[in-house]
């Protein structure tokens, strides 16, 4: 279960606000809340594992083409959990329109066998469509028509243009379940297929999410209502921070989840991410002494995956001799305590979230926790969490400039 500690916010808000009228324990169920019960519906997992097995059997690399909610969750999971050197390499394309980046992926694949999973709920996103053209050509050139059909997998909504293309051209298609928006879709084939191909135990991930679903409701509400209480006190920016670099992509996923769900109608906490201790040497000065509009949310882990003791021995002529033999996990914990105290003293409220470890179950729990908190938080703020009308503005301009 994800634990929430709000002691570090109590100098900044009145605790009664968290129990009073500003607090919501939940959000309205709607046609867009299909994600709420996903951890209970595991019937699609067999198909996902079967497809993943086929991809692993004939490919050394998988290219996942998608943008926003169609790739951020899978990338986050793979970086957070993956520690098996023998798994298939996953590359993420179609999340920009840079030729430099696309060429880097094509070069990295080189002569290795590969498959492609194109992921798009709408089936009509321009970045995705452009990258797909390149990889279709590549598959066709390398494997011929039959190989293209066999190695291209599509994840999309039933009835979307991609779905129709899959039916027309004969690609294997995994349907997204109804009522699950892009940024709430990690626990569907969108996130689970790339994870399974990368060798991650998706059953364990779903179990973690399920446990969180069953036991984590009050904690999600506490995180949501604390951040909204702080927002009402003028705290406009939330920095999610972790002391584990493998959490960085999860920070990107979190930014999208909260940014697209809450940033509407002239409202919303701006979501940022910081990677500690690295960013203490870049953003640390601002956080300590800059404009006092910040909230900081630390994500820490009970059990580090790796234990490494600081070396002793006579060759070390430095000033940290007293640390010899200490596990780095201890130092990381000390760093988080030190930063928390400094930032609270400097006027930044700190919320602490504790997850069990860097495991698939812990990832599933965090995903569910954040999705629920986000829906509650947006609801407290008075905006609808499950749409993103503002994303259309740049697309309209781009289509006009490109003459589409
Ligand atoms: O959360 C969302 O719905 C969006 O961020 C989408 O995931 C993103 O725009 C990509 O859309 P699609 O999956 O339709 O290609």
Coordinates of N, CA and C in Angstrom, one line a residue, residues 57-285:
X57 N 9.7 -14.2 -28.9 CA 10.2 -15.4 -29.7 C 10.9 -15.0 -31.0
X58 N 10.5 -13.9 -31.6 CA 11.1 -13.6 -32.9 C 11.8 -12.3 -33.0
X59 N 11.8 -11.6 -31.9 CA 12.5 -10.2 -32.0 C 13.4 -10.0 -30.8
X60 N 14.5 -9.3 -31.1 CA 15.4 -8.8 -30.1 C 15.1 -7.4 -29.6
X61 N 14.2 -6.7 -30.4 CA 13.8 -5.4 -30.1 C 12.4 -5.2 -30.4
X62 N 11.7 -4.3 -29.6 CA 10.3 -3.9 -29.9 C 10.3 -2.4 -30.0
X63 N 9.7 -1.9 -31.1 CA 9.5 -0.4 -31.2 C 8.1 -0.1 -30.8
X64 N 7.9 0.6 -29.8 CA 6.6 1.0 -29.4 C 6.3 2.5 -29.9
X65 N 5.4 2.6 -30.8 CA 5.1 3.9 -31.4 C 3.8 4.5 -30.7
X66 N 4.0 5.6 -30.0 CA 2.9 6.2 -29.4 C 3.3 7.5 -28.7
X67 N 2.4 8.3 -28.2 CA 2.7 9.6 -27.6 C 1.8 9.8 -26.4
X68 N 2.2 10.6 -25.4 CA 1.3 10.9 -24.2 C 1.0 9.6 -23.5
X69 N -0.3 9.4 -23.2 CA -0.7 8.2 -22.4 C -0.4 6.9 -23.2
X70 N -0.1 7.0 -24.4 CA 0.1 5.8 -25.2 C 1.5 5.3 -25.1
X71 N 2.4 6.0 -24.4 CA 3.8 5.4 -24.2 C 4.4 5.7 -22.8
X72 N 3.9 6.8 -22.2 CA 4.6 7.2 -20.9 C 4.6 6.2 -19.8
X73 N 3.4 5.5 -19.7 CA 3.3 4.5 -18.6 C 4.2 3.3 -18.8
X74 N 4.2 2.8 -20.1 CA 5.1 1.7 -20.4 C 6.6 2.0 -20.1
X75 N 7.0 3.2 -20.6 CA 8.4 3.6 -20.4 C 8.7 3.7 -18.9
X76 N 7.7 4.3 -18.2 CA 7.9 4.5 -16.7 C 8.1 3.1 -16.1
X77 N 7.2 2.2 -16.4 CA 7.3 0.8 -15.8 C 8.6 0.1 -16.1
X78 N 9.0 0.2 -17.4 CA 10.2 -0.5 -17.8 C 11.4 0.0 -17.1
X79 N 11.5 1.4 -16.9 CA 12.7 1.9 -16.2 C 12.6 1.6 -14.7
X80 N 11.4 1.6 -14.2 CA 11.2 1.5 -12.7 C 11.5 0.0 -12.3
X81 N 11.0 -0.9 -13.1 CA 11.1 -2.3 -12.7 C 12.2 -3.1 -13.3
X82 N 12.5 -2.8 -14.5 CA 13.3 -3.8 -15.3 C 14.7 -3.9 -14.7
X83 N 15.1 -5.1 -14.4 CA 16.5 -5.3 -14.0 C 17.0 -6.7 -14.5
X84 N 16.3 -7.1 -15.6 CA 16.7 -8.4 -16.1 C 17.5 -8.2 -17.4
X85 N 18.8 -8.5 -17.4 CA 19.6 -8.2 -18.6 C 19.2 -8.9 -19.9
X86 N 18.5 -10.0 -19.8 CA 18.2 -10.9 -20.9 C 17.0 -10.5 -21.7
X87 N 16.3 -9.4 -21.3 CA 15.0 -9.1 -21.9 C 15.1 -8.4 -23.2
X88 N 14.0 -8.4 -24.0 CA 13.9 -7.7 -25.3 C 14.1 -6.2 -25.1
X89 N 14.8 -5.6 -25.9 CA 15.0 -4.1 -25.8 C 13.7 -3.4 -26.3
X90 N 13.3 -2.4 -25.6 CA 12.1 -1.6 -26.0 C 12.6 -0.2 -26.4
X91 N 12.2 0.2 -27.6 CA 12.4 1.6 -28.0 C 11.1 2.3 -28.2
X92 N 11.1 3.6 -27.8 CA 9.8 4.4 -27.9 C 9.9 5.4 -29.0
X93 N 9.1 5.2 -30.1 CA 9.1 6.2 -31.2 C 7.8 6.9 -31.3
X94 N 7.8 7.9 -32.1 CA 6.5 8.6 -32.3 C 6.1 9.6 -31.2
X95 N 7.0 9.8 -30.3 CA 6.7 10.7 -29.2 C 7.3 12.1 -29.5
X96 N 7.7 12.3 -30.7 CA 8.2 13.6 -31.2 C 8.3 13.5 -32.7
X97 N 8.7 14.6 -33.4 CA 8.8 14.5 -34.8 C 10.3 14.8 -35.2
X98 N 11.2 14.4 -34.4 CA 12.6 14.7 -34.7 C 13.2 13.6 -35.5
X99 N 13.8 14.0 -36.7 CA 14.4 13.0 -37.5 C 15.6 12.4 -36.8
X100 N 16.3 13.2 -36.1 CA 17.5 12.8 -35.3 C 17.2 11.6 -34.4
X101 N 16.1 11.8 -33.7 CA 15.7 10.8 -32.7 C 15.3 9.5 -33.4
X102 N 14.5 9.6 -34.5 CA 14.0 8.4 -35.2 C 15.2 7.7 -35.8
X103 N 16.2 8.4 -36.4 CA 17.3 7.8 -37.0 C 18.1 7.0 -35.9
X104 N 18.2 7.6 -34.7 CA 18.9 7.0 -33.6 C 18.3 5.6 -33.3
X105 N 17.0 5.6 -33.3 CA 16.3 4.3 -33.0 C 16.6 3.3 -34.1
X106 N 16.5 3.7 -35.3 CA 16.7 2.8 -36.5 C 18.1 2.3 -36.4
X107 N 19.1 3.2 -36.1 CA 20.5 2.8 -36.0 C 20.7 1.8 -34.8
X108 N 20.0 2.0 -33.7 CA 20.2 1.2 -32.5 C 19.6 -0.2 -32.8
X109 N 18.6 -0.3 -33.6 CA 18.0 -1.6 -34.0 C 19.0 -2.3 -34.9
X110 N 19.6 -1.6 -35.8 CA 20.6 -2.1 -36.7 C 20.1 -3.4 -37.4
X111 N 20.8 -4.4 -37.4 CA 20.4 -5.6 -38.1 C 19.7 -6.6 -37.2
X112 N 19.3 -6.2 -36.0 CA 18.6 -7.1 -35.1 C 17.2 -7.3 -35.5
X113 N 16.6 -8.4 -35.3 CA 15.2 -8.7 -35.6 C 14.3 -7.8 -34.6
X114 N 13.3 -7.2 -35.2 CA 12.4 -6.4 -34.4 C 11.0 -6.5 -34.8
X115 N 10.1 -6.1 -33.9 CA 8.7 -6.0 -34.1 C 8.2 -4.6 -33.7
X116 N 7.0 -4.3 -34.1 CA 6.5 -2.9 -33.8 C 5.1 -3.0 -33.2
X117 N 4.9 -2.2 -32.1 CA 3.6 -2.1 -31.5 C 3.2 -0.6 -31.6
X118 N 2.2 -0.4 -32.4 CA 1.7 1.0 -32.5 C 0.5 1.2 -31.6
X119 N 0.6 2.2 -30.8 CA -0.4 2.4 -29.7 C -1.1 3.8 -29.9
X120 N -2.4 3.8 -30.1 CA -3.1 5.1 -30.2 C -4.5 4.8 -30.0
X121 N -5.0 5.5 -28.9 CA -6.5 5.3 -28.6 C -7.3 5.8 -29.7
X122 N -7.0 7.0 -30.2 CA -7.8 7.7 -31.2 C -7.5 7.0 -32.6
X123 N -6.3 6.5 -32.7 CA -5.9 6.0 -34.0 C -5.6 7.0 -35.1
X124 N -5.5 8.3 -34.6 CA -5.3 9.4 -35.6 C -4.3 10.4 -35.2
X125 N -3.4 10.1 -34.3 CA -2.5 11.1 -33.8 C -1.3 11.3 -34.8
X126 N -1.0 12.5 -35.1 CA -0.1 12.8 -36.3 C 1.3 12.2 -36.0
X127 N 1.8 12.5 -34.8 CA 3.2 12.0 -34.5 C 3.3 10.5 -34.7
X128 N 2.3 9.8 -34.2 CA 2.2 8.3 -34.3 C 2.1 7.9 -35.7
X129 N 1.3 8.6 -36.5 CA 1.1 8.2 -37.9 C 2.4 8.4 -38.7
X130 N 3.1 9.4 -38.4 CA 4.4 9.7 -39.1 C 5.4 8.6 -38.8
X131 N 5.6 8.3 -37.5 CA 6.5 7.2 -37.2 C 6.1 5.9 -37.8
X132 N 4.8 5.6 -37.7 CA 4.3 4.3 -38.3 C 4.7 4.1 -39.7
X133 N 4.6 5.2 -40.5 CA 5.0 5.1 -41.9 C 6.5 4.6 -42.0
X134 N 7.4 5.2 -41.2 CA 8.8 4.8 -41.3 C 9.0 3.3 -41.0
X135 N 8.3 2.9 -39.9 CA 8.5 1.5 -39.5 C 7.8 0.5 -40.3
X136 N 6.7 0.9 -40.9 CA 6.1 0.0 -41.9 C 7.0 -0.3 -43.1
X137 N 7.6 0.8 -43.6 CA 8.5 0.7 -44.7 C 9.7 -0.3 -44.3
X138 N 10.2 0.0 -43.1 CA 11.4 -0.8 -42.6 C 11.0 -2.3 -42.5
X139 N 9.8 -2.6 -41.9 CA 9.4 -4.0 -41.8 C 9.2 -4.6 -43.2
X140 N 8.6 -3.8 -44.1 CA 8.3 -4.4 -45.4 C 9.7 -4.7 -46.1
X141 N 10.6 -3.7 -46.1 CA 11.9 -3.9 -46.7 C 12.6 -5.2 -46.2
X142 N 12.6 -5.3 -44.8 CA 13.4 -6.3 -44.2 C 12.7 -7.7 -44.2
X143 N 11.4 -7.7 -44.1 CA 10.7 -9.0 -43.9 C 9.6 -9.3 -45.0
X144 N 9.4 -8.4 -45.9 CA 8.4 -8.7 -46.9 C 7.0 -8.5 -46.4
X145 N 6.0 -8.6 -47.3 CA 4.6 -8.4 -46.9 C 4.2 -9.3 -45.7
X146 N 4.5 -10.6 -45.8 CA 4.1 -11.5 -44.7 C 4.7 -11.1 -43.4
X147 N 6.0 -10.7 -43.4 CA 6.7 -10.4 -42.2 C 6.1 -9.1 -41.6
X148 N 5.7 -8.1 -42.5 CA 5.1 -6.9 -42.0 C 3.8 -7.2 -41.3
X149 N 3.0 -8.1 -41.9 CA 1.7 -8.4 -41.2 C 2.0 -9.1 -39.9
X150 N 3.0 -10.0 -39.8 CA 3.2 -10.7 -38.6 C 3.8 -9.9 -37.5
X151 N 4.6 -8.9 -37.9 CA 5.4 -8.2 -36.9 C 4.9 -6.8 -36.4
X152 N 3.8 -6.4 -37.1 CA 3.2 -5.2 -36.7 C 1.9 -5.4 -35.8
X153 N 1.9 -4.9 -34.6 CA 0.8 -5.1 -33.6 C 0.2 -3.8 -33.3
X154 N -1.1 -3.8 -33.2 CA -1.8 -2.5 -33.0 C -2.6 -2.5 -31.7
X155 N -2.5 -1.5 -30.9 CA -3.3 -1.3 -29.7 C -4.1 -0.1 -29.9
X156 N -5.4 -0.2 -29.9 CA -6.3 1.0 -30.2 C -7.7 0.7 -29.8
X157 N -8.5 1.8 -29.9 CA -10.0 1.6 -29.6 C -10.7 0.9 -30.8
X158 N -11.7 0.1 -30.5 CA -12.5 -0.5 -31.6 C -13.1 0.6 -32.4
X159 N -13.0 0.4 -33.7 CA -13.6 1.4 -34.6 C -12.7 2.6 -35.0
X160 N -11.5 2.7 -34.4 CA -10.7 3.8 -34.8 C -10.1 3.6 -36.2
X161 N -9.5 4.7 -36.8 CA -8.9 4.5 -38.1 C -7.8 3.4 -38.1
X162 N -7.0 3.3 -37.0 CA -6.0 2.3 -36.9 C -6.6 0.9 -36.8
X163 N -7.7 0.8 -36.1 CA -8.4 -0.5 -36.0 C -8.9 -0.9 -37.4
X164 N -9.4 0.0 -38.1 CA -9.9 -0.3 -39.5 C -8.7 -0.7 -40.4
X165 N -7.6 0.0 -40.2 CA -6.4 -0.3 -41.0 C -5.9 -1.7 -40.7
X166 N -5.9 -2.1 -39.4 CA -5.5 -3.4 -39.0 C -6.4 -4.5 -39.6
X167 N -7.7 -4.2 -39.7 CA -8.6 -5.2 -40.3 C -8.4 -5.3 -41.8
X168 N -8.2 -4.2 -42.4 CA -7.9 -4.1 -43.9 C -6.7 -4.8 -44.3
X169 N -5.6 -4.5 -43.5 CA -4.3 -5.0 -43.9 C -3.8 -6.2 -43.2
X170 N -4.6 -6.7 -42.2 CA -4.3 -8.0 -41.6 C -3.3 -8.0 -40.4
X171 N -3.3 -6.9 -39.6 CA -2.4 -6.9 -38.4 C -3.1 -7.3 -37.2
X172 N -2.4 -7.9 -36.3 CA -3.0 -8.3 -35.0 C -3.3 -7.1 -34.2
X173 N -4.6 -7.0 -33.7 CA -5.0 -5.8 -33.0 C -5.5 -6.1 -31.6
X174 N -5.0 -5.4 -30.6 CA -5.4 -5.5 -29.2 C -6.3 -4.3 -28.9
X175 N -7.5 -4.6 -28.6 CA -8.5 -3.5 -28.3 C -8.3 -2.9 -26.9
X176 N -8.4 -1.6 -26.9 CA -8.5 -0.9 -25.5 C -9.8 -1.1 -24.9
X177 N -9.9 -1.4 -23.6 CA -11.3 -1.5 -23.0 C -12.0 -0.2 -23.0
X178 N -13.3 -0.2 -23.1 CA -14.0 1.1 -23.1 C -13.9 1.9 -21.8
X179 N -14.0 3.2 -22.0 CA -14.0 4.1 -20.8 C -12.7 4.3 -20.1
X180 N -11.6 4.1 -20.9 CA -10.3 4.2 -20.3 C -9.5 5.3 -21.1
X181 N -9.3 6.5 -20.6 CA -8.6 7.5 -21.3 C -7.1 7.2 -21.4
X182 N -6.4 7.8 -22.4 CA -5.0 7.6 -22.6 C -4.1 7.5 -21.4
X183 N -4.2 8.6 -20.6 CA -3.3 8.7 -19.4 C -3.8 7.8 -18.2
X184 N -4.9 7.1 -18.4 CA -5.4 6.2 -17.4 C -5.2 4.7 -17.9
X185 N -4.4 4.5 -18.9 CA -4.5 3.2 -19.6 C -3.2 2.3 -19.4
X186 N -2.4 2.7 -18.4 CA -1.2 1.9 -18.3 C -1.5 0.4 -18.0
X187 N -2.6 0.2 -17.2 CA -2.9 -1.2 -16.8 C -3.8 -1.9 -17.8
X188 N -3.7 -1.5 -19.1 CA -4.4 -2.2 -20.2 C -3.2 -2.6 -21.1
X189 N -3.6 -3.2 -22.3 CA -2.6 -3.6 -23.3 C -1.7 -2.5 -23.6
X190 N -2.1 -1.2 -23.5 CA -1.3 -0.1 -23.8 C 0.0 -0.1 -23.1
X191 N 0.0 -0.3 -21.8 CA 1.2 -0.4 -21.0 C 1.7 -1.8 -20.8
X192 N 0.7 -2.8 -20.7 CA 1.1 -4.1 -20.3 C 1.8 -4.9 -21.4
X193 N 1.4 -4.7 -22.6 CA 2.1 -5.4 -23.7 C 3.6 -5.1 -23.7
X194 N 4.0 -3.8 -23.8 CA 5.4 -3.5 -23.8 C 6.1 -4.1 -22.6
X195 N 5.4 -4.0 -21.4 CA 6.0 -4.4 -20.2 C 6.3 -6.0 -20.2
X196 N 5.3 -6.7 -20.7 CA 5.4 -8.1 -20.8 C 6.5 -8.5 -21.8
X197 N 6.6 -7.8 -22.9 CA 7.7 -8.0 -23.8 C 9.1 -7.8 -23.1
X198 N 9.1 -6.8 -22.3 CA 10.4 -6.4 -21.6 C 10.7 -7.4 -20.5
X199 N 9.8 -8.4 -20.2 CA 10.1 -9.4 -19.2 C 9.5 -9.1 -17.8
X200 N 8.7 -8.1 -17.8 CA 8.1 -7.7 -16.5 C 6.9 -8.6 -16.1
X201 N 6.8 -9.0 -14.9 CA 5.7 -9.8 -14.4 C 4.4 -9.0 -14.3
X202 N 3.5 -9.1 -15.3 CA 2.3 -8.2 -15.4 C 1.3 -8.7 -14.4
X203 N 1.3 -10.0 -14.0 CA 0.3 -10.4 -13.0 C 0.6 -9.7 -11.7
X204 N 1.9 -9.7 -11.4 CA 2.3 -9.0 -10.1 C 1.9 -7.5 -10.1
X205 N 2.1 -6.9 -11.3 CA 1.8 -5.5 -11.4 C 0.3 -5.3 -11.1
X206 N -0.5 -6.2 -11.7 CA -2.0 -6.0 -11.5 C -2.4 -6.3 -10.1
X207 N -1.7 -7.3 -9.4 CA -2.0 -7.6 -8.0 C -1.7 -6.4 -7.1
X208 N -0.6 -5.7 -7.4 CA -0.2 -4.5 -6.6 C -1.3 -3.4 -6.8
X209 N -1.8 -3.3 -8.1 CA -2.8 -2.3 -8.3 C -4.1 -2.7 -7.6
X210 N -4.4 -4.0 -7.6 CA -5.6 -4.4 -7.0 C -5.6 -4.2 -5.5
X211 N -4.5 -4.5 -4.9 CA -4.4 -4.3 -3.4 C -4.6 -2.8 -3.1
X212 N -4.0 -1.9 -4.0 CA -4.2 -0.5 -3.7 C -5.6 -0.1 -3.9
X213 N -6.3 -0.7 -4.9 CA -7.7 -0.4 -5.2 C -8.5 -0.7 -4.0
X214 N -8.2 -1.8 -3.3 CA -9.0 -2.3 -2.2 C -8.7 -1.6 -0.9
X215 N -7.5 -1.2 -0.7 CA -7.1 -0.7 0.6 C -6.6 0.8 0.6
X216 N -6.4 1.4 -0.6 CA -5.7 2.7 -0.6 C -6.6 3.9 -0.8
X217 N -7.9 3.7 -0.6 CA -8.8 4.8 -0.9 C -8.6 6.1 -0.1
X218 N -8.5 5.9 1.2 CA -8.4 7.0 2.1 C -7.0 7.7 1.9
X219 N -6.0 7.0 1.6 CA -4.7 7.6 1.4 C -4.7 8.4 0.1
X220 N -5.3 7.9 -0.9 CA -5.4 8.7 -2.2 C -6.2 10.0 -1.9
X221 N -7.2 9.9 -1.1 CA -8.0 11.1 -0.8 C -7.2 12.1 0.0
X222 N -6.4 11.6 0.9 CA -5.6 12.5 1.8 C -4.5 13.2 0.9
X223 N -3.9 12.5 0.0 CA -2.9 13.2 -0.9 C -3.7 14.3 -1.7
X224 N -4.8 13.9 -2.3 CA -5.5 14.8 -3.1 C -6.0 16.0 -2.3
X225 N -6.6 15.8 -1.2 CA -7.1 17.0 -0.4 C -6.0 17.8 0.2
X226 N -4.8 17.2 0.5 CA -3.7 18.0 1.0 C -3.2 19.0 -0.1
X227 N -3.0 18.4 -1.3 CA -2.5 19.3 -2.4 C -3.5 20.4 -2.7
X228 N -4.8 20.1 -2.7 CA -5.7 21.1 -3.0 C -5.8 22.2 -1.8
X229 N -5.7 21.7 -0.6 CA -5.6 22.7 0.5 C -4.4 23.6 0.4
X230 N -3.3 23.1 -0.1 CA -2.1 23.9 -0.3 C -2.3 24.8 -1.4
X231 N -3.0 24.4 -2.5 CA -3.3 25.2 -3.6 C -4.1 26.4 -3.2
X232 N -5.0 26.2 -2.3 CA -5.8 27.3 -1.9 C -5.0 28.3 -1.1
X233 N -3.9 27.9 -0.5 CA -2.9 28.8 0.2 C -1.9 29.4 -0.8
X234 N -2.1 29.3 -2.1 CA -1.2 29.9 -3.0 C -0.1 29.1 -3.5
X235 N -0.1 27.8 -3.2 CA 1.0 26.9 -3.7 C 0.6 26.4 -5.0
X236 N 1.2 26.9 -6.1 CA 0.7 26.7 -7.4 C 1.5 25.6 -8.2
X237 N 2.7 25.2 -7.7 CA 3.5 24.3 -8.4 C 3.8 23.1 -7.5
X238 N 3.7 21.9 -8.0 CA 4.1 20.7 -7.2 C 5.3 20.1 -7.9
X239 N 6.3 19.9 -7.1 CA 7.4 19.2 -7.6 C 7.4 17.7 -7.0
X240 N 7.2 16.8 -7.9 CA 7.3 15.4 -7.4 C 8.8 15.0 -7.4
X241 N 9.3 14.5 -6.3 CA 10.8 14.3 -6.3 C 11.0 12.9 -5.8
X242 N 12.1 12.3 -6.4 CA 12.5 10.9 -5.9 C 14.0 10.9 -5.8
X243 N 14.4 10.0 -4.9 CA 15.9 9.8 -4.7 C 16.3 8.6 -5.5
X244 N 15.5 8.1 -6.3 CA 15.8 6.9 -7.2 C 15.7 7.3 -8.7
X245 N 16.8 7.4 -9.4 CA 16.8 7.9 -10.8 C 15.9 7.0 -11.7
X246 N 15.7 5.7 -11.3 CA 14.8 4.9 -12.1 C 13.3 5.4 -12.0
X247 N 13.0 6.3 -11.2 CA 11.7 6.8 -11.0 C 11.4 8.0 -12.0
X248 N 12.5 8.5 -12.7 CA 12.4 9.7 -13.5 C 11.3 9.6 -14.5
X249 N 11.2 8.5 -15.2 CA 10.1 8.4 -16.3 C 8.8 8.3 -15.7
X250 N 8.7 7.8 -14.5 CA 7.4 7.8 -13.8 C 7.0 9.2 -13.5
X251 N 8.0 10.0 -13.2 CA 7.7 11.5 -13.0 C 7.1 12.1 -14.2
X252 N 7.6 11.7 -15.4 CA 7.1 12.2 -16.7 C 5.6 11.7 -16.8
X253 N 5.4 10.5 -16.5 CA 4.0 9.9 -16.6 C 3.1 10.7 -15.6
X254 N 3.6 10.9 -14.4 CA 2.8 11.7 -13.4 C 2.5 13.1 -13.9
X255 N 3.5 13.7 -14.5 CA 3.3 15.1 -15.0 C 2.1 15.1 -16.0
X256 N 2.1 14.1 -16.9 CA 1.0 14.1 -17.9 C -0.4 13.9 -17.2
X257 N -0.4 12.9 -16.3 CA -1.6 12.5 -15.6 C -2.2 13.7 -14.9
X258 N -1.4 14.4 -14.1 CA -2.0 15.5 -13.3 C -2.1 16.8 -14.2
X259 N -1.2 17.0 -15.1 CA -1.3 18.2 -16.0 C -2.5 18.2 -16.9
X260 N -2.7 17.1 -17.5 CA -3.9 17.0 -18.5 C -5.2 16.9 -17.7
X261 N -5.1 16.3 -16.5 CA -6.4 16.1 -15.8 C -6.8 17.4 -15.1
X262 N -5.9 18.2 -14.6 CA -6.2 19.3 -13.7 C -6.1 20.7 -14.4
X263 N -5.2 20.8 -15.4 CA -4.9 22.1 -15.9 C -6.0 22.6 -16.9
X264 N -7.1 23.1 -16.3 CA -8.2 23.6 -17.1 C -8.9 24.8 -16.5
X265 N -9.7 25.5 -17.3 CA -10.5 26.6 -16.7 C -9.7 27.6 -15.9
X266 N -8.4 27.8 -16.3 CA -7.6 28.8 -15.6 C -7.2 28.3 -14.2
X267 N -7.3 27.0 -14.0 CA -7.0 26.4 -12.7 C -5.9 25.3 -12.8
X268 N -5.4 24.8 -11.7 CA -4.6 23.6 -11.7 C -3.2 23.9 -11.1
X269 N -2.7 22.9 -10.4 CA -1.3 22.9 -9.9 C -0.4 22.5 -11.0
X270 N 0.7 23.3 -11.3 CA 1.6 22.9 -12.3 C 2.5 21.8 -11.9
X271 N 2.5 20.6 -12.6 CA 3.3 19.5 -12.1 C 4.7 19.5 -12.7
X272 N 5.7 19.4 -11.8 CA 7.1 19.4 -12.2 C 7.7 18.1 -11.6
X273 N 8.9 17.8 -12.1 CA 9.6 16.6 -11.5 C 11.0 16.9 -11.2
X274 N 11.5 16.4 -10.1 CA 12.9 16.6 -9.8 C 13.6 15.3 -9.4
X275 N 14.8 15.1 -9.8 CA 15.5 13.9 -9.6 C 16.6 14.2 -8.6
X276 N 16.5 13.7 -7.4 CA 17.4 14.0 -6.3 C 18.4 12.9 -6.1
X277 N 19.6 13.1 -5.7 CA 20.1 14.4 -5.3 C 20.6 15.3 -6.5
X278 N 20.6 14.8 -7.7 CA 21.1 15.5 -8.9 C 20.5 16.9 -9.0
X279 N 19.2 17.0 -8.9 CA 18.6 18.3 -9.1 C 18.7 19.3 -7.9
X280 N 19.3 18.8 -6.8 CA 19.5 19.7 -5.7 C 20.7 20.6 -6.1
X281 N 21.5 20.2 -7.0 CA 22.6 21.0 -7.5 C 22.2 21.8 -8.7
X282 N 20.9 21.8 -9.1 CA 20.5 22.7 -10.2 C 19.2 23.5 -9.7
X283 N 18.2 22.7 -9.3 CA 16.9 23.4 -8.9 C 17.0 23.7 -7.4
X284 N 17.9 23.1 -6.6 CA 17.9 23.2 -5.2 C 17.9 24.7 -4.7
X285 N 18.6 25.5 -5.3 CA 18.7 26.9 -4.9 C 17.3 27.6 -5.0

